[in-house]
Coordinates of C-alpha atoms and ligand atoms in Angstrom, one line a residue:
Chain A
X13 CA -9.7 -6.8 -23.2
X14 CA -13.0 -8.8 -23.2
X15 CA -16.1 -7.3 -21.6
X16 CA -16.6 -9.3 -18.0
X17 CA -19.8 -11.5 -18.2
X18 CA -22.4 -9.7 -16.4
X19 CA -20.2 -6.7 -14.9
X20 CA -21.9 -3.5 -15.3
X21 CA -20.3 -1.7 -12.8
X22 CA -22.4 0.9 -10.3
X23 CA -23.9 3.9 -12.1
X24 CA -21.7 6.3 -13.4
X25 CA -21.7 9.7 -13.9
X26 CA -19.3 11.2 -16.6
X27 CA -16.1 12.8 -14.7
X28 CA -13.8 14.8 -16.7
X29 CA -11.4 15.3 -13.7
X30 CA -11.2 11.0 -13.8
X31 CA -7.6 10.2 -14.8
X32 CA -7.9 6.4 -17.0
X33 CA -8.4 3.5 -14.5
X34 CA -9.1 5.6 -11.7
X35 CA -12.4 5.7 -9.2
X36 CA -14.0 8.2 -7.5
X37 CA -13.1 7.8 -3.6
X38 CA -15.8 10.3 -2.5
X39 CA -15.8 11.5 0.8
X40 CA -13.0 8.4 2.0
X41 CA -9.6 9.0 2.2
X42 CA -7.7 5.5 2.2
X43 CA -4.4 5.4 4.0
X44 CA -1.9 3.5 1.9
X45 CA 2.2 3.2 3.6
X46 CA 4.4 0.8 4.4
X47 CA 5.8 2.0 7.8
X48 CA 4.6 2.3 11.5
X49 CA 3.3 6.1 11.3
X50 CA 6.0 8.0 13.1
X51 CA 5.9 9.8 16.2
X52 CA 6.6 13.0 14.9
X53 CA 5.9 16.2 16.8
X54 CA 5.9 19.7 15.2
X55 CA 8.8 21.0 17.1
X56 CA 10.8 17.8 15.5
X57 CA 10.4 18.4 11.7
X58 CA 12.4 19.6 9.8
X59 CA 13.3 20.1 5.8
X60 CA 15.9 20.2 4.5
X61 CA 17.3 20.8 1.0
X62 CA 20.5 19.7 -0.1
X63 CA 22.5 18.1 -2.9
X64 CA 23.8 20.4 -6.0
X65 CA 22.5 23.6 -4.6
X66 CA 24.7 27.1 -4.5
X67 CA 23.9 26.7 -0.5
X68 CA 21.9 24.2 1.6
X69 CA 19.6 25.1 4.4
X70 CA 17.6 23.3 6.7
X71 CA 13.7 25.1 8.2
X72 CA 12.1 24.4 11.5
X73 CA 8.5 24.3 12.1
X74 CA 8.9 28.2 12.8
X75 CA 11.4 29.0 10.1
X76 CA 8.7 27.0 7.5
X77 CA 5.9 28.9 8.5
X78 CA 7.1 31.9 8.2
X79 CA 7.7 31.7 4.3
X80 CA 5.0 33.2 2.4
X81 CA 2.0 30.9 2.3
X82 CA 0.4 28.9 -0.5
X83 CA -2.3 26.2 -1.0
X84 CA -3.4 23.4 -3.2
X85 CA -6.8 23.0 -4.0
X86 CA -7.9 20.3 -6.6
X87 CA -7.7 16.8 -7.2
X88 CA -5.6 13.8 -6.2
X89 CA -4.6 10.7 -7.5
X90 CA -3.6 7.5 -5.4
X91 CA -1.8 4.9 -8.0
X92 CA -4.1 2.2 -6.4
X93 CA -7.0 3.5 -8.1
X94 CA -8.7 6.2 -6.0
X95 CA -8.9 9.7 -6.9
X96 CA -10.0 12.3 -4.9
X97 CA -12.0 15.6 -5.9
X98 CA -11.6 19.3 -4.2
X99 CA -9.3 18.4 -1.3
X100 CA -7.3 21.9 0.2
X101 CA -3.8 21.5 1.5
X102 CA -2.4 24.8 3.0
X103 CA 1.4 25.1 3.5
X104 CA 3.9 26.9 1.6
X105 CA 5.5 26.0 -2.0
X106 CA 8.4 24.3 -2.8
X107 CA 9.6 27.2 -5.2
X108 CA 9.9 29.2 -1.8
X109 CA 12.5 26.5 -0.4
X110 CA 14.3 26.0 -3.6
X111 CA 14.8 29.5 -4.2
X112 CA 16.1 29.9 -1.0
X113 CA 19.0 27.5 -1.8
X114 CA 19.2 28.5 -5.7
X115 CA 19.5 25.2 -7.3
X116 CA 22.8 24.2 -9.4
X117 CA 22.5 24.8 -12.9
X118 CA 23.5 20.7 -13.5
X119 CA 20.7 20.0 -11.0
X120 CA 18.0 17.8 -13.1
X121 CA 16.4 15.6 -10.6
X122 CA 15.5 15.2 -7.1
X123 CA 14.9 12.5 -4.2
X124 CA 12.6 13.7 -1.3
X125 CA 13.0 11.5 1.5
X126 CA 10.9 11.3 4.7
X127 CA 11.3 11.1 8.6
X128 CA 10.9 7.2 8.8
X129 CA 13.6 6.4 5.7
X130 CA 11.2 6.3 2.6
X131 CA 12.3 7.8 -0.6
X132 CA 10.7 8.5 -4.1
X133 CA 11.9 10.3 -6.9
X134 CA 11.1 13.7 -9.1
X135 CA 12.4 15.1 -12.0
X136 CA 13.3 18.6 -11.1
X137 CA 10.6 20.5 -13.6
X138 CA 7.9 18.4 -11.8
X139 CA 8.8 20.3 -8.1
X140 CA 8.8 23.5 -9.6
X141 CA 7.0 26.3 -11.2
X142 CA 3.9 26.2 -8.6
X143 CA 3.5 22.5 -9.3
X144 CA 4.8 21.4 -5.6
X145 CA 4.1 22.1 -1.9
X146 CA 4.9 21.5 1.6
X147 CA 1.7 21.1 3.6
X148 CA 0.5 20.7 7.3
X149 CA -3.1 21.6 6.7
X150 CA -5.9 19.7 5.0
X151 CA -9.4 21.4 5.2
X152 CA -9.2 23.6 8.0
X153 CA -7.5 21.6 10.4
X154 CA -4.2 20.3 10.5
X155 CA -2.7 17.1 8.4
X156 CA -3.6 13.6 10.1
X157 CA -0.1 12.2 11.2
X158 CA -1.6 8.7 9.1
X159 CA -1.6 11.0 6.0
X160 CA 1.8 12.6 6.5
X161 CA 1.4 15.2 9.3
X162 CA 2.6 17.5 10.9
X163 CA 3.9 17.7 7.2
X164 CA 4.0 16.1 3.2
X165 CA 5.1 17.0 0.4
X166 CA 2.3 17.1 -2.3
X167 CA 2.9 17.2 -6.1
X168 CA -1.2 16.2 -7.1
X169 CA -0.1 16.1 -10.9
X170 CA 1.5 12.8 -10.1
X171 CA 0.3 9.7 -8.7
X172 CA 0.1 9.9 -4.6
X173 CA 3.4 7.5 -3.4
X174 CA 5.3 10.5 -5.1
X175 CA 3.9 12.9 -2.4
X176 CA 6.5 11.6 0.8
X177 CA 4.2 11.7 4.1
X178 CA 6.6 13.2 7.1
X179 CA 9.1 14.5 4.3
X180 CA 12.0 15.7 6.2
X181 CA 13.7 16.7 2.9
X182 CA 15.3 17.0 -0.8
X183 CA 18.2 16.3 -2.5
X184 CA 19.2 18.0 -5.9
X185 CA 20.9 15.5 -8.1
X186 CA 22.3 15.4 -11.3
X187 CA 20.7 12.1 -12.5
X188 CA 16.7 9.9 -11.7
X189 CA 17.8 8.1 -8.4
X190 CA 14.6 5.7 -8.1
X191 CA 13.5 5.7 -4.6
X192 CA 11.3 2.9 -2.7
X193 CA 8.6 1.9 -4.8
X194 CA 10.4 2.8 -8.1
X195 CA 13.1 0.6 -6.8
X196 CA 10.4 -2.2 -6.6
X197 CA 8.6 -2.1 -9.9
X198 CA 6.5 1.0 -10.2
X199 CA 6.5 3.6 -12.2
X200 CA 10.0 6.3 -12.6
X201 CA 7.9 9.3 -13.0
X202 CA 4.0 8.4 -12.5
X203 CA 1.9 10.7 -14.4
X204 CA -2.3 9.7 -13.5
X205 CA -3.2 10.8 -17.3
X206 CA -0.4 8.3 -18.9
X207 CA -1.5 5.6 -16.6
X208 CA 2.6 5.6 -15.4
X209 CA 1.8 2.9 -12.7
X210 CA 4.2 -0.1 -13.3
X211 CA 7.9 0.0 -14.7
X212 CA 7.0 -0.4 -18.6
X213 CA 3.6 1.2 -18.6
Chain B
X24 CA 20.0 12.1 3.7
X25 CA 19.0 9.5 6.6
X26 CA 19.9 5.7 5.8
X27 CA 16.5 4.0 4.6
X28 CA 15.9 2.5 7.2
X29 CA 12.9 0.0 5.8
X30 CA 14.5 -0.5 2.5
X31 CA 13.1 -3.1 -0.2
X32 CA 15.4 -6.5 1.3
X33 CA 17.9 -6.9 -1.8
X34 CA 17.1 -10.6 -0.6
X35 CA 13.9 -10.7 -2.3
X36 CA 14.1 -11.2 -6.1
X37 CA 10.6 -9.9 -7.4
X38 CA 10.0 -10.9 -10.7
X39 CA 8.6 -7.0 -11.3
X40 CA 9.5 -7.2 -15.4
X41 CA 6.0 -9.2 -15.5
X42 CA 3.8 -6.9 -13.7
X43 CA 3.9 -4.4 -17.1
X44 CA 1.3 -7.0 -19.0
X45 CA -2.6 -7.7 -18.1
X46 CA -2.8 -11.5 -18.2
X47 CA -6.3 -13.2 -18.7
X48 CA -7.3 -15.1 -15.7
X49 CA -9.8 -17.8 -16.0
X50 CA -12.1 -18.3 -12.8
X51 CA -11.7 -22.4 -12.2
X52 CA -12.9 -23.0 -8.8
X53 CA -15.0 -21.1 -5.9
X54 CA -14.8 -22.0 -2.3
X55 CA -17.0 -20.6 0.5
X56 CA -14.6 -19.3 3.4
X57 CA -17.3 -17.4 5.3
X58 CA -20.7 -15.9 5.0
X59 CA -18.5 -13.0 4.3
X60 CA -15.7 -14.3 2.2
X61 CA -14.7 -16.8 -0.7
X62 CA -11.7 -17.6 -2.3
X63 CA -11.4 -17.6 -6.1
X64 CA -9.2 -19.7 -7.8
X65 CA -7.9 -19.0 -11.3
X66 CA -5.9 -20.7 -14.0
X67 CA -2.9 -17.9 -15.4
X68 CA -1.1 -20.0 -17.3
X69 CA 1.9 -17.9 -18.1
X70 CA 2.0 -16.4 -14.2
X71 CA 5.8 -15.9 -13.7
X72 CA 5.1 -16.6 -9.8
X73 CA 5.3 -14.4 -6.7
X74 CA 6.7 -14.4 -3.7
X75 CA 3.8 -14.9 -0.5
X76 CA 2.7 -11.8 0.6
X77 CA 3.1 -9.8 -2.6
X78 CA -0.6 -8.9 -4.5
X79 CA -1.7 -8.5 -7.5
X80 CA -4.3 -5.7 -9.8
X81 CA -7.6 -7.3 -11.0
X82 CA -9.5 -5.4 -13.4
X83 CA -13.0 -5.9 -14.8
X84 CA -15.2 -4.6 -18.4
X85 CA -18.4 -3.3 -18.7
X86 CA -19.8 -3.5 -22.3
X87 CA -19.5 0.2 -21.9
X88 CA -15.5 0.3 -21.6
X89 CA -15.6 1.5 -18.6
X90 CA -12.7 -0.6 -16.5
X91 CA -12.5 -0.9 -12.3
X92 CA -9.5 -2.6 -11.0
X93 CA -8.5 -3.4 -7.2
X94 CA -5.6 -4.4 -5.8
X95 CA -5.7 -8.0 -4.2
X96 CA -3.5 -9.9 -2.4
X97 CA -2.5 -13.8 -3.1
X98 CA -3.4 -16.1 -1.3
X99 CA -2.2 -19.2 -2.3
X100 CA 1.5 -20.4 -2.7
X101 CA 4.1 -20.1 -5.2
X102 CA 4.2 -23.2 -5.9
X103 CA 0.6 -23.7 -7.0
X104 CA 2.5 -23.2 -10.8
X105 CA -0.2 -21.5 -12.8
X106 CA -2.9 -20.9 -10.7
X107 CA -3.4 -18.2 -8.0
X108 CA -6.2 -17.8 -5.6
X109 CA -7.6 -14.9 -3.9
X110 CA -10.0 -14.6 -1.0
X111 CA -12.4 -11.4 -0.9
X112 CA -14.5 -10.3 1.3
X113 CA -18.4 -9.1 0.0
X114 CA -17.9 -5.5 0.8
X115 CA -21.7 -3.7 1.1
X116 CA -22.2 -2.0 -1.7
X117 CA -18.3 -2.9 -3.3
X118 CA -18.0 -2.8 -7.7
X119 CA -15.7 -5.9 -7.6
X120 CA -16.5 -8.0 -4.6
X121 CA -20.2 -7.7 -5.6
X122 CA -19.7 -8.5 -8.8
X123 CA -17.7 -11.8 -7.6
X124 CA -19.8 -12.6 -4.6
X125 CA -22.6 -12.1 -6.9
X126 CA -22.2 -12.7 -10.4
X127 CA -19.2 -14.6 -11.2
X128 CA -18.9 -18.6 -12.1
X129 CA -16.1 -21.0 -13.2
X130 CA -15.2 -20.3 -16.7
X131 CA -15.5 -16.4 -16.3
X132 CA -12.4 -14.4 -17.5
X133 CA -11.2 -11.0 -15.7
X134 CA -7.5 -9.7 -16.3
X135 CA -4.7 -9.5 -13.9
X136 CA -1.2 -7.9 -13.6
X137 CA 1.5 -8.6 -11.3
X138 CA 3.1 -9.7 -8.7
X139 CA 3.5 -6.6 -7.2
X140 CA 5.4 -5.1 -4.3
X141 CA 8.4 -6.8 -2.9
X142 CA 8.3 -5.0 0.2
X143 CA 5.4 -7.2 1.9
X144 CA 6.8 -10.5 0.7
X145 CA 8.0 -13.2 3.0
X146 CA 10.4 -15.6 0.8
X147 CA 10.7 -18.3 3.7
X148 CA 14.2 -17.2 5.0
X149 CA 13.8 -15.3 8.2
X150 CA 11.5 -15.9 11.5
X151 CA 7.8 -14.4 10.9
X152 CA 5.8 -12.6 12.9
X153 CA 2.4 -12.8 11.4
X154 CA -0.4 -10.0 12.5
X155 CA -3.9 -9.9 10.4
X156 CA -7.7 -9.0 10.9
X157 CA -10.2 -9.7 8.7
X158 CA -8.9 -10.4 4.8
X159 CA -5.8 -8.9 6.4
X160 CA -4.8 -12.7 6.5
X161 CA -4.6 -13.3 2.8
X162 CA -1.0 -12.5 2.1
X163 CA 0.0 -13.8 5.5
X164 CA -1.8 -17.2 4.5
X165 CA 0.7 -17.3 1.4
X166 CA 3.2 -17.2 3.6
X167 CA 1.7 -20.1 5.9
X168 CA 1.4 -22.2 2.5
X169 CA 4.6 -21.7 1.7
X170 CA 6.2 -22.7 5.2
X171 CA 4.1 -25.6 5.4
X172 CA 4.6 -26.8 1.6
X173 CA 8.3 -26.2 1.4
X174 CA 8.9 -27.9 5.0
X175 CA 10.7 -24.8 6.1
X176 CA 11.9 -24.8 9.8
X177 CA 12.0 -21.1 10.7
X178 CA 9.9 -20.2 13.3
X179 CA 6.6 -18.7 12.4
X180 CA 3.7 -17.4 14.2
X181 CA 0.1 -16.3 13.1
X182 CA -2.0 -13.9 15.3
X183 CA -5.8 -13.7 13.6
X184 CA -8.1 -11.5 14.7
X185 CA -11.9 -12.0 13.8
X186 CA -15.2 -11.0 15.0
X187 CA -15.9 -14.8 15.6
X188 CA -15.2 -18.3 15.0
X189 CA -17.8 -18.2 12.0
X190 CA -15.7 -15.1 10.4
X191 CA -12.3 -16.7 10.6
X192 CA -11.7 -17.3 7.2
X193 CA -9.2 -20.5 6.8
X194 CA -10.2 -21.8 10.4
X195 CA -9.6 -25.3 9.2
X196 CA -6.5 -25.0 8.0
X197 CA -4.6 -23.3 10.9
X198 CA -2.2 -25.5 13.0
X199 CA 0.0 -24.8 16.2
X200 CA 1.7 -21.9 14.5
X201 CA -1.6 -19.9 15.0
X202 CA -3.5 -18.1 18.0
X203 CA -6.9 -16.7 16.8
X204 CA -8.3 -13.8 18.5
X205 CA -12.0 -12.8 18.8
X206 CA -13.1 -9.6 19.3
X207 CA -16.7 -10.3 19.3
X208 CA -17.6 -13.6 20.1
X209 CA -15.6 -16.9 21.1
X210 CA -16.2 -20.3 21.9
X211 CA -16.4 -21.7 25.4
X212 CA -13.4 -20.8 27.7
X213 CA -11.9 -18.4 24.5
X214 CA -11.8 -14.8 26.2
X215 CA -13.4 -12.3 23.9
X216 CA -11.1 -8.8 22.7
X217 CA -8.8 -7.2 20.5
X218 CA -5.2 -8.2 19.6
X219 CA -3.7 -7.3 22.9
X220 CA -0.1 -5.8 24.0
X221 CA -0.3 -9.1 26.0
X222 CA -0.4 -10.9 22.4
X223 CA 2.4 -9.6 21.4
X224 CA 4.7 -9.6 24.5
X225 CA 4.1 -13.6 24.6
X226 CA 5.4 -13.8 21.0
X227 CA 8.1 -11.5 21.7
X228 CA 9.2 -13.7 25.0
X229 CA 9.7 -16.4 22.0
X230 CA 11.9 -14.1 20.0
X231 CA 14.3 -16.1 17.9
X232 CA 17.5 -16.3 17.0
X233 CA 18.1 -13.3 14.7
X234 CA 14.6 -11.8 15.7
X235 CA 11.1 -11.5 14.2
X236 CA 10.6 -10.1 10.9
X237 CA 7.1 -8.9 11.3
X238 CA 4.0 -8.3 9.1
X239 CA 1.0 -6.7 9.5
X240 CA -1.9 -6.5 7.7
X241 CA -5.6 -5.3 7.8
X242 CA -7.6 -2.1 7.6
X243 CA -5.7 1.2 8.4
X244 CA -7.4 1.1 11.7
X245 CA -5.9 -2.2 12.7
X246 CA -2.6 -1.9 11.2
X247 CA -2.0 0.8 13.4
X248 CA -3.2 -0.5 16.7
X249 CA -1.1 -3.4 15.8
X250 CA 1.8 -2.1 14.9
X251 CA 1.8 0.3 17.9
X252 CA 1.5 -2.5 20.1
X253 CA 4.5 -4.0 18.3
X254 CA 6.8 -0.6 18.0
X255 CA 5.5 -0.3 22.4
X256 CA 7.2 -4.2 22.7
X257 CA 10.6 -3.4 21.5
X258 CA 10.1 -4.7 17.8
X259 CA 12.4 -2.2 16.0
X260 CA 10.4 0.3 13.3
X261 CA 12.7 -1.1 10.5
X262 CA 11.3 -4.6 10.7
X263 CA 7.4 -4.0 11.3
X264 CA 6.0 -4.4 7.0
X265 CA 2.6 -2.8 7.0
X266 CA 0.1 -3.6 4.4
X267 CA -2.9 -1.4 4.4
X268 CA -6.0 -2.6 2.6
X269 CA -6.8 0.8 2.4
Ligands
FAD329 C1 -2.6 -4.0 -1.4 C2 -4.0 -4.3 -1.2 C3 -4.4 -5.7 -1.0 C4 -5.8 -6.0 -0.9 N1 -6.1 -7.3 -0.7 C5 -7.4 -7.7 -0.5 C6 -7.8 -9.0 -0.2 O1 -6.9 -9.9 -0.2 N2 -9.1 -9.3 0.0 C7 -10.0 -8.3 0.0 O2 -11.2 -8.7 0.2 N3 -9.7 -7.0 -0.2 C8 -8.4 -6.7 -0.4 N4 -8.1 -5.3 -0.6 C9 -9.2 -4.3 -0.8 C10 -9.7 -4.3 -2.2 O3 -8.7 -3.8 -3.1 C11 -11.0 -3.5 -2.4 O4 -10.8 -2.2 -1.9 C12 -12.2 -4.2 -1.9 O5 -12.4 -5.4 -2.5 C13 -13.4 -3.3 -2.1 O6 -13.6 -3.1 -3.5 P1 -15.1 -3.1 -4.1 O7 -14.9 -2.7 -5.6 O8 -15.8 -4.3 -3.8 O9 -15.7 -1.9 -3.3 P2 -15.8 -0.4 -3.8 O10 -16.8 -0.3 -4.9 O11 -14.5 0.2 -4.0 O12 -16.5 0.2 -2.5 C14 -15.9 0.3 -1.3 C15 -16.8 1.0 -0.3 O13 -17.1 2.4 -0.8 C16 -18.4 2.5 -1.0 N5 -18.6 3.3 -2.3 C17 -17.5 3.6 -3.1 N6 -17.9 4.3 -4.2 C18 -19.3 4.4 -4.1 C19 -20.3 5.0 -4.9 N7 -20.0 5.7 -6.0 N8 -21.5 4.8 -4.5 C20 -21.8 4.2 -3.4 N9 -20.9 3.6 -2.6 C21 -19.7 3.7 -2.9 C22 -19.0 1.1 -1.1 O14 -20.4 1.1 -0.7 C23 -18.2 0.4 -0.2 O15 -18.6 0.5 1.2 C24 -6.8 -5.0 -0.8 C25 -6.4 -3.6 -1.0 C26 -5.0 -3.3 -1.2 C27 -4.7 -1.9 -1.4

């Protein structure tokens, strides 16, 4: 591509942690979905895990909390551009919920679908191995109900729309099931580092 | 599983194999909308078209390499073959809209990709419910174009809001189909305040025939006051399309 005529962009400095085409969001933390924001109170969620597992279960607010906790801390990356730097989410992992249901050998991929009908896809190796979480903290407080709360799924190797705000749960499938946006020209898996934005990228 | 419940309308044909290639976009024409706002029209000659309300990514170079790219969305028609326009507004201190607020001049390239996201579009079929603040009106002016250059007869409605009558970007071209809203100042006899639950429950007494499809878009802030509003009138979750601008 051609240099723009007289763009020089604002002062930079040089960020390792900057995934390619990506800005630093700073202390902002755009909100970016397509649906009203549910009214969704605590004592309503609930996950569920189902599909090709040996036995499927469902957690309540109480039930999820009382699995052994786990946090994120790092970076995140938001497909339209932002990236975020040392955020916290507290919650518990995913591993802990898949375990509990033990996972059918033939299972290779998974849709996590939220509260208010959205749906994205994962391959299965991307949700484990301490790569994934269910959160309802970030910081010290709990998660904004506009950014997923009273709870998300977060996977911050992969680009943001992968990590379903008010998840209510996952289903183990043998085959890539695109969800919403994958259904609607983005990206099947969406990895920040390949630039995986767009179908064909 | 639940049923989606807000899924992508398998009416909508998105042309999404086009949005994998950077196209160059040549800057033809710049038109002053507000003190705030302008609308830049380019030449893409091989634009495969969009449906109103979708947007597209702009990117621009520094001689350095280093690359910034925003999302906007289109506001002109699909039927302006080969060209698309954008309006932006000059954010303080924004990379992209200070560059073009500042810097840019017919005959300057940037890159675009796109269309993208079916899930905002409006292809002309079903009654509109149109909700926007500020450059929240972009996409939902495609969709004015569109109804007014295609001579559609479905009912459409445009609520605006804007801090005053000198910040309404596209003021001249709105007919019946719009009510503006001022939040900060008005002229003579216009009452002064936010979009209003009493906004919406006068559109809603209009309701069609097959109901509103509605579409709301703006900052976060405002696309969830509005939407509340719309959710606390009866209109169903399923048929409320947000589009945050971030
Ligand atoms: C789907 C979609 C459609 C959109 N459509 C439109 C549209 O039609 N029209 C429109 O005008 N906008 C639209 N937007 C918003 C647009 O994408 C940009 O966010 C907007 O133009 C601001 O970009 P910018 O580069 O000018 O500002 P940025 O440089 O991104 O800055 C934004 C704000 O952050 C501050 N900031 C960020 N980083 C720094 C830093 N390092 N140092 C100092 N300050 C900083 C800036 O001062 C400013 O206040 C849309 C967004 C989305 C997601």
């Amino acid at each position: 591509m051609n240099v723009t005529r007289g763009f020089t962009g604002r002062p930079r400095v040089l960020n390792d942690g900057l995934p390619p085409g990506q800005y630093d969001a700073g202390d902002d933390w755009p909100v970016l979905s397509a649906e009203v924001t549910p009214d969704l109170a605590p004592a309503d969620w609930t996950f569920t895990v189902d599909g090709l597992v040996a036995e499927e279960r469902t957690w309540g607010w109480d039930e999820a909390h009382a699995l052994p906790p786990s946090a994120y801390e790092g970076d995140i990356h938001c497909v339209t551009s932002w990236s975020k730097f040392g955020v916290r989410f507290g919650g518990v992992s995913l591993d802990a919920f898949l375990d509990a249901v033990r996972p059918a050998p033939e299972a290779t991929h998974a849709v996590a679908y939220a509260h208010t009908g959205y749906t994205t896809n994962l391959p299965l190796a991307d949700l484990t191995g301490g790569r994934a979480w269910i959160v309802w903290e970030y910081g010290d407080g709990p998660l904004p109900a506009e950014h997923g709360g009273p709870a998300r799924l977060i996977v911050p190797h992969l680009y943001f729309w992968k990590s379903a705000k008010w998840v209510a749960g996952l289903r183990l499938l043998d085959h890539d099931e695109p969800g919403f946006w994958e259904q609607n020209g983005y990206h099947h898996r969406g990895n920040p580092w390949e630039e995986q934005r767009y179908s064909g990228d | 599983m639940p049923p989606t419940r807000f899924a992508v309308p398998g009416r909508i044909s998105v042309p999404n194999g086009t949005a994998g290639t950077w196209q160059r976009a040549t800057l033809t024409d710049i038109r002053r909308e507000t003190s705030h706002a302008a609308t830049f029209r380019f030449a893409v000659p091989d634009w495969a078209g969009h449906v109103p309300g979708q947007h597209l990514m702009l990117r621009l170079r520094a001689a350095d390499g280093y690359v910034a790219q925003r999302h906007y969305s289109i506001a002109s028609p699909p039927d302006d073959t080969g060209h698309v326009e954008l309006t932006l507004d000059h954010v303080d201190g924004g990379e992209v809209s200070g560059w073009f607020h500042t810097v840019a001049k017919p005959g300057d390239e940037v890159e675009v990709r796109g269309p993208l996201s079916g899930f905002f579009a409006w292809p002309g079929d079903r009654p509109a419910l149109l909700i926007g603040a500020g450059s929240g009106v972009v996409p939902l002016m495609s969709m004015v174009r569109h109804h007014r250059a295609r001579g559609l007869s479905v009912p459409l409605r445009l609520l605006v809001s804007a801090r005053g009558p000198e910040e309404l970007i596209y003021a001249s071209e709105y007919g019946a189909e719009t009510t503006p809203v001022f939040t900060r100042t008005a002229p003579e006899g216009v009452p002064v305040g936010r979009v209003s639950a009493a906004h919406v429950a006068t559109l809603q007494a209009d309701r069609p025939e097959g109901d509103w499809e509605a579409y709301v878009c703006g900052s976060n802030g405002f696309a969830e006051h509005a939407s509340r509003l719309l959710v606390e009138a009866g209109q169903p979750v399923d048929r409320i399309r947000i589009e945050r601008f971030g």
